Coordinates of C-alpha atoms in Angstrom, one line a residue:
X1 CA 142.2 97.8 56.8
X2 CA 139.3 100.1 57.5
X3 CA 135.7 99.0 55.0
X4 CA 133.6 102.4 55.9
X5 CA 133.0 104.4 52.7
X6 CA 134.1 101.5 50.4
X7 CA 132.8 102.1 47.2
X8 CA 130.0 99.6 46.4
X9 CA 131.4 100.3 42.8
X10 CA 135.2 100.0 43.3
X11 CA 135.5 96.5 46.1
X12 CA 139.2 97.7 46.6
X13 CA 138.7 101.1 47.3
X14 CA 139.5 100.4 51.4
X15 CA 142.5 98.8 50.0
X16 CA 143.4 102.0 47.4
X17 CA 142.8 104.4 50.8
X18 CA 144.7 102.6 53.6
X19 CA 147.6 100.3 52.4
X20 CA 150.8 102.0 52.3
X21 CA 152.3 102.9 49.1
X22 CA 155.6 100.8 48.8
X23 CA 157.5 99.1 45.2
X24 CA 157.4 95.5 46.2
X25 CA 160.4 95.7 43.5
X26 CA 163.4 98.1 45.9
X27 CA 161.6 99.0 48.9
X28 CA 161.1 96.9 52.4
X29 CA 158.4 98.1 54.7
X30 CA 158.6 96.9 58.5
X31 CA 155.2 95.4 57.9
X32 CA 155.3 94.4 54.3
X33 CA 158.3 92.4 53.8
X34 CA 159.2 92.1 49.8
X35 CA 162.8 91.3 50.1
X36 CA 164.3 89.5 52.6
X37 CA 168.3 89.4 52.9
X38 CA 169.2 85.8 54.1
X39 CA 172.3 85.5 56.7
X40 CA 175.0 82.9 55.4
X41 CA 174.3 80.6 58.4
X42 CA 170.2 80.7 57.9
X43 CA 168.2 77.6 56.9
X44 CA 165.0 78.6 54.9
X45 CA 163.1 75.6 55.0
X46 CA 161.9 75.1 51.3
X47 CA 158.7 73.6 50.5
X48 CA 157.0 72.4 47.0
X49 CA 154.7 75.0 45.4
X50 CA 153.0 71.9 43.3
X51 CA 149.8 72.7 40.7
X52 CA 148.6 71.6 37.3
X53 CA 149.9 73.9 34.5
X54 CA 147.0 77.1 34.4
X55 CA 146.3 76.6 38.0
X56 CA 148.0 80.0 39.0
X57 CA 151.3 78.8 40.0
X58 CA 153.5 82.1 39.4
X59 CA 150.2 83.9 41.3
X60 CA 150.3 82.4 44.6
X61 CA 154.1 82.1 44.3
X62 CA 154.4 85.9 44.0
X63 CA 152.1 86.1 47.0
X64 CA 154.3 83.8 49.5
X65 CA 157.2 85.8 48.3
X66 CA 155.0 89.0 49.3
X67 CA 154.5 87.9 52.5
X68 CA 157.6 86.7 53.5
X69 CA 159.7 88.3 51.4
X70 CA 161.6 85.4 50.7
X71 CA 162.2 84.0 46.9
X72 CA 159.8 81.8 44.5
X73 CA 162.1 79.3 42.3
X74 CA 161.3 77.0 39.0
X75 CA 164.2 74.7 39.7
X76 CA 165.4 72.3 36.3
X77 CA 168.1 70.5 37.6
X78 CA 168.6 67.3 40.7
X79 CA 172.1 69.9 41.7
X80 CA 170.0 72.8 42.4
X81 CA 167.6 71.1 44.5
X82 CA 170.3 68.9 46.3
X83 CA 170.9 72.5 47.6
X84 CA 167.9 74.4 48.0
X85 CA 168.2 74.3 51.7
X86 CA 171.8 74.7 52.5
X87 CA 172.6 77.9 54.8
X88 CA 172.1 81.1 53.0
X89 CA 169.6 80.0 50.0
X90 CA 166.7 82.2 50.1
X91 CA 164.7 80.3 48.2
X92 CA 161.2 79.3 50.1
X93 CA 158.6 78.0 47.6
X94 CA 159.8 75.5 45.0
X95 CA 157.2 75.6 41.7
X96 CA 156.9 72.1 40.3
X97 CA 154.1 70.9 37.6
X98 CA 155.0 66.8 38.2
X99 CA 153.6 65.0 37.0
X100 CA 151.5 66.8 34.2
X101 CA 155.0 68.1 33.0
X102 CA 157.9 65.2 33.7
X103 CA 161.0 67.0 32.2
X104 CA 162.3 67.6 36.2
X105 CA 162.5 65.3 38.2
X106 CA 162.4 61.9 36.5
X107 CA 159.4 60.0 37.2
X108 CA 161.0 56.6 37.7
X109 CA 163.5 58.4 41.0
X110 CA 161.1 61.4 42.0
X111 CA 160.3 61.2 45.5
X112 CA 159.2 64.2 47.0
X113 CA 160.0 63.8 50.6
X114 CA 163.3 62.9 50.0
X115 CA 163.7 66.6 48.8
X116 CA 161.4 69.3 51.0
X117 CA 159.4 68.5 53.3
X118 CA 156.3 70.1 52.9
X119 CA 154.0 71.4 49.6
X120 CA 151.3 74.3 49.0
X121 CA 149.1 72.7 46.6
X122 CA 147.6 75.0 44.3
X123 CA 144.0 74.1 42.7
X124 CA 142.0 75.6 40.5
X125 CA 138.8 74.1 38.9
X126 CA 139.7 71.7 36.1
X127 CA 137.3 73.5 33.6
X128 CA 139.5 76.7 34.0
X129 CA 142.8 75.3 34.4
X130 CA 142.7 73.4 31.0
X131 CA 141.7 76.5 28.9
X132 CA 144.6 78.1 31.1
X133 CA 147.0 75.5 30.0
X134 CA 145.8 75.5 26.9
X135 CA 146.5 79.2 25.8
X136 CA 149.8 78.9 27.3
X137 CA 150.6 76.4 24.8
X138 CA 149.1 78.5 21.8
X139 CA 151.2 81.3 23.5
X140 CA 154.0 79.2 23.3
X141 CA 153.6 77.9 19.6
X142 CA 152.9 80.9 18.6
X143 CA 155.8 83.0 19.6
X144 CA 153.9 85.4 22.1
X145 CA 154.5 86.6 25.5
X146 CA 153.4 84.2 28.1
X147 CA 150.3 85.1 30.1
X148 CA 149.4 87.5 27.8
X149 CA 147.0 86.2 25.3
X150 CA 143.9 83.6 25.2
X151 CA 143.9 81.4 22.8
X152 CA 141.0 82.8 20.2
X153 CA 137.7 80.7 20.7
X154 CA 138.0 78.6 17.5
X155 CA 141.9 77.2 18.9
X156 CA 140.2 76.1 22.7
X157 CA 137.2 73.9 20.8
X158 CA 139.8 72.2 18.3
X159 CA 142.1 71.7 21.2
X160 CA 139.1 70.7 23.4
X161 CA 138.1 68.1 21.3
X162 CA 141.1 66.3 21.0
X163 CA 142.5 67.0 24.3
X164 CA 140.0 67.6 27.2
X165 CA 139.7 63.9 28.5
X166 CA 143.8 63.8 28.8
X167 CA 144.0 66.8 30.6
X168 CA 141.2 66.0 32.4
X169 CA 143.1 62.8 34.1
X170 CA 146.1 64.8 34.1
X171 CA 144.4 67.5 36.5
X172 CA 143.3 64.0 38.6
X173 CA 146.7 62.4 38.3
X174 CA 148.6 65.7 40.0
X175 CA 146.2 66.2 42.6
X176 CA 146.1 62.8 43.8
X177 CA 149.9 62.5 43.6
X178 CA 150.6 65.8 46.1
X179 CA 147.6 65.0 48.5
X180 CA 148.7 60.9 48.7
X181 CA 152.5 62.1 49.2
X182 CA 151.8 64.8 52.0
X183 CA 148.9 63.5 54.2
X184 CA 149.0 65.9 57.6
X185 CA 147.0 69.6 56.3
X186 CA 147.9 72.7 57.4
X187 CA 149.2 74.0 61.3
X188 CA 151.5 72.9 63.4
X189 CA 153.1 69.8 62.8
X190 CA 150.9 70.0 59.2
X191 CA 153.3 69.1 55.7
X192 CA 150.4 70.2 53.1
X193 CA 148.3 73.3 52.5
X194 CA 146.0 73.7 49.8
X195 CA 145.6 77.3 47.8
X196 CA 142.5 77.4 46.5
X197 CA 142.5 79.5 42.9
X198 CA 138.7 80.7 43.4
X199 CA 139.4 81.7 47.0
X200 CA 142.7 83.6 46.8
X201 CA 141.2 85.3 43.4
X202 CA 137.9 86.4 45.3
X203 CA 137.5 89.9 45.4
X204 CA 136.1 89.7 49.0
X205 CA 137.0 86.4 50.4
X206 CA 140.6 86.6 48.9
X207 CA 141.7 88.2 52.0
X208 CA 140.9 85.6 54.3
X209 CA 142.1 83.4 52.0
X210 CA 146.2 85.2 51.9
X211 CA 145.6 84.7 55.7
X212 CA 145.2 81.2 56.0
X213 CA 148.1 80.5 54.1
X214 CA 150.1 83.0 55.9
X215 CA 149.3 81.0 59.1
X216 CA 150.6 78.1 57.4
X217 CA 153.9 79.6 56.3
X218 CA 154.2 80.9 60.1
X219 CA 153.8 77.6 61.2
X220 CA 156.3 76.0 59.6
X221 CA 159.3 77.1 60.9
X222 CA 160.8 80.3 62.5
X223 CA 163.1 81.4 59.7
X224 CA 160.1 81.6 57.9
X225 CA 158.6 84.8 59.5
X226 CA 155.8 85.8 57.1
X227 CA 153.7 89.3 58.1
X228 CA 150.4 87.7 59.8
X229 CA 149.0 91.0 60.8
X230 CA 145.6 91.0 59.4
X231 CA 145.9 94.2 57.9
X232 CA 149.2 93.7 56.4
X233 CA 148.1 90.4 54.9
X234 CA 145.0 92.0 52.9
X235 CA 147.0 94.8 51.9
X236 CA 149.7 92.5 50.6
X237 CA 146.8 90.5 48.7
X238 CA 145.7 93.4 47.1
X239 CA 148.9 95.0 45.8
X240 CA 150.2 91.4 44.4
X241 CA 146.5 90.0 43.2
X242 CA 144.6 92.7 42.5
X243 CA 146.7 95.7 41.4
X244 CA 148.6 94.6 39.1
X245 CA 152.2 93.2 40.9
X246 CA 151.6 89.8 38.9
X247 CA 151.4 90.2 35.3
X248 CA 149.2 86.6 34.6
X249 CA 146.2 88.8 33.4
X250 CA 145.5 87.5 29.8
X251 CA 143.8 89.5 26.8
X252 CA 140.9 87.9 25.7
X253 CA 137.4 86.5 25.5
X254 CA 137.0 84.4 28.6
X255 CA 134.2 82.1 27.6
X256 CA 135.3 78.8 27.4
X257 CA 132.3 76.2 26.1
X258 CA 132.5 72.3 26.9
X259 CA 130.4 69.7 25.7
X260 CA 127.5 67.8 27.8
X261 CA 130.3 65.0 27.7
X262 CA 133.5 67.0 29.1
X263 CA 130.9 68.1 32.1
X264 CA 130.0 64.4 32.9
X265 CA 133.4 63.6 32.8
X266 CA 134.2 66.8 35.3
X267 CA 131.5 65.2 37.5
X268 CA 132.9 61.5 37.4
X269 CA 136.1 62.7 38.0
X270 CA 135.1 65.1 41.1
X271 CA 133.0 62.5 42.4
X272 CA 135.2 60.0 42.0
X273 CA 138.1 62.2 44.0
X274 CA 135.4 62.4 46.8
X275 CA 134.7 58.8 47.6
X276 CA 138.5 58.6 47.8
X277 CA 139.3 60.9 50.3
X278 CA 136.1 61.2 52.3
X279 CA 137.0 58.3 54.8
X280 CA 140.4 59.7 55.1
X281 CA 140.9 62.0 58.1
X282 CA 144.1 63.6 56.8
X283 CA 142.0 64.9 53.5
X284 CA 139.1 66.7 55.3
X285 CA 140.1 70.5 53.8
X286 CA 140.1 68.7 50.2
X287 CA 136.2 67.5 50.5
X288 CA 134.5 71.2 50.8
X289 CA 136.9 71.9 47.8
X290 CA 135.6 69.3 45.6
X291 CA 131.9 70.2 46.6
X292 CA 132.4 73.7 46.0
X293 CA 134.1 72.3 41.7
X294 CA 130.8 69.8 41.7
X295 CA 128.6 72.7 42.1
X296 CA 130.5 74.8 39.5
X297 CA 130.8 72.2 37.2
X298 CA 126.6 71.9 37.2
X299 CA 126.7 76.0 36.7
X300 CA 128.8 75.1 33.8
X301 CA 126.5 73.3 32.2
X302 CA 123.6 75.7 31.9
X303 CA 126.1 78.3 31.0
X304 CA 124.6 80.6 28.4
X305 CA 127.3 82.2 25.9
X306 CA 127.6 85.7 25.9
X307 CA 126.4 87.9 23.2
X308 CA 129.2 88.4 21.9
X309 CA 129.8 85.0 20.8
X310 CA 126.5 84.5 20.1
X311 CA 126.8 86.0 16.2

């Protein structure tokens, strides 16, 4: 993708003037590929999309399916899994909130190894992913299209109060669950990649981001066949992040406050996730991660509110 005369104004313009104009919906480009037919006798080797509920799970799952053009599947039911990689099923990336969310599969038989053999771990600050969660709920009591609408600011602080420090351990409970049940990261011969909300969002990095994981996915197995084409990757990025493929854009005021006490706990927690992993040489792609959500966690607490919900 060519950057000169990017708009300093517009960051996707080079995206807007040199990716090819396709509906990820009915069309299949040779570089783009959006749908995938599967031959009967074809093994897709599935794999666990696992992330706490508000972490961007139907996101990054749109974007694997964008650049392999194979499908993204919330699967309910022990049958449907038992089958997930028989000849033929196109299904690549399984979506699975265990254990924040236990209705599939039962805690007391789930393990995941004996299903798929590999998981994309999808993380997204704590202190974004609970207000995430938390509107989806609202959303859902409420009787309103999910991922539309943000819980109004009044809802998060009631729900904060009564609900941050579950969530909170929650958020620790699923990561530490994925990462100590998949211990070899990313390339070949790797069962775990992690998709890092902030990264894949990033207007600039996000990019570079997409083609990491599409290195991953191209590693795993040759049925797999994701584009890896620099250029096709960003442009792929772009049309399912950033323009508008993925309808997970909510209406509403962002701001989000926490208490001095929800922060320390976000510390404690992040710290305490550190000194777990860093003697561990199968974790070293989580510790950079958990730097970069100690440092925003420290931003959170000078946060200033905006004007607008300053009256």
């Amino acid at each position: 993708v060519a950057t000169e005369d990017a708009s300093s104004s517009n960051p996707f313009a080079q995206y807007e003037a040199n990716c090819p104009t396709w509906d990820a919906a009915t069309e299949i480009h040779p570089n783009y590929p959006t749908y995938r037919v599967v031959p009967s006798d074809m093994i897709v080797p599935a794999f666990w999309q696992a992330s706490y509920p508000g972490s961007g799970a139907d996101m990054n799952g749109a974007l694997i399916s964008g650049l392999t053009g194979l499908g993204f599947e919330y699967i309910s039911d022990i049958e449907r899994l038992s089958h997930v990689n028989d000849p033929g099923d196109r299904t690549l990336s399984v979506k699975s909130h265990y254990p924040r969310l236990l209705t599939f599969p039962p805690p007391d038989v789930f393990h995941p190894h004996e299903y798929l053999d590999s998981v994309i771990l999808v993380l997204r600050h704590p202190m974004n992913a609970i207000p995430s969660f938390e509107s989806f709920e609202y959303e859902r009591d409420n009787d309103i299209v999910s991922h539309s609408t943000r819980a109004p600011l009044v809802e998060w602080m009631l729900w904060r109060d009564e609900n941050f420090g579950h969530e909170l351990q929650a958020w620790v409970d699923h990561t530490t669950f994925w990462l100590d049940h998949y211990l070899f990261p990313g390339g070949a011969g790797g069962d775990r990649f992690i998709s890092v909300y902030e990264g894949v969002t990033d207007d600039v990095e996000g990019p570079e981001h997409a083609q990491q994981l599409a290195e991953f996915l191209d590693s795993l197995d040759e049925n797999v066949c994701p584009a890896t084409d620099p250029d096709a990757v960003a442009c792929i990025w772009y049309k399912f992040i950033k323009a508008g493929k993925v309808a997970t854009h909510r209406h509403g005021s962002t701001y989000r406050p926490l208490r001095e006490e929800h922060v320390d706990a976000m510390v404690e927690v992040l710290l305490g996730l550190r000194a777990r992993y860093e003697e561990r040489k199968d974790a070293w792609e989580i510790l950079p991660i958990l730097d970069l959500y100690l440092d925003m966690a420290e931003d959170k607490r000078n946060e200033e509110p905006p004007a607008d919900e300053l009256d």
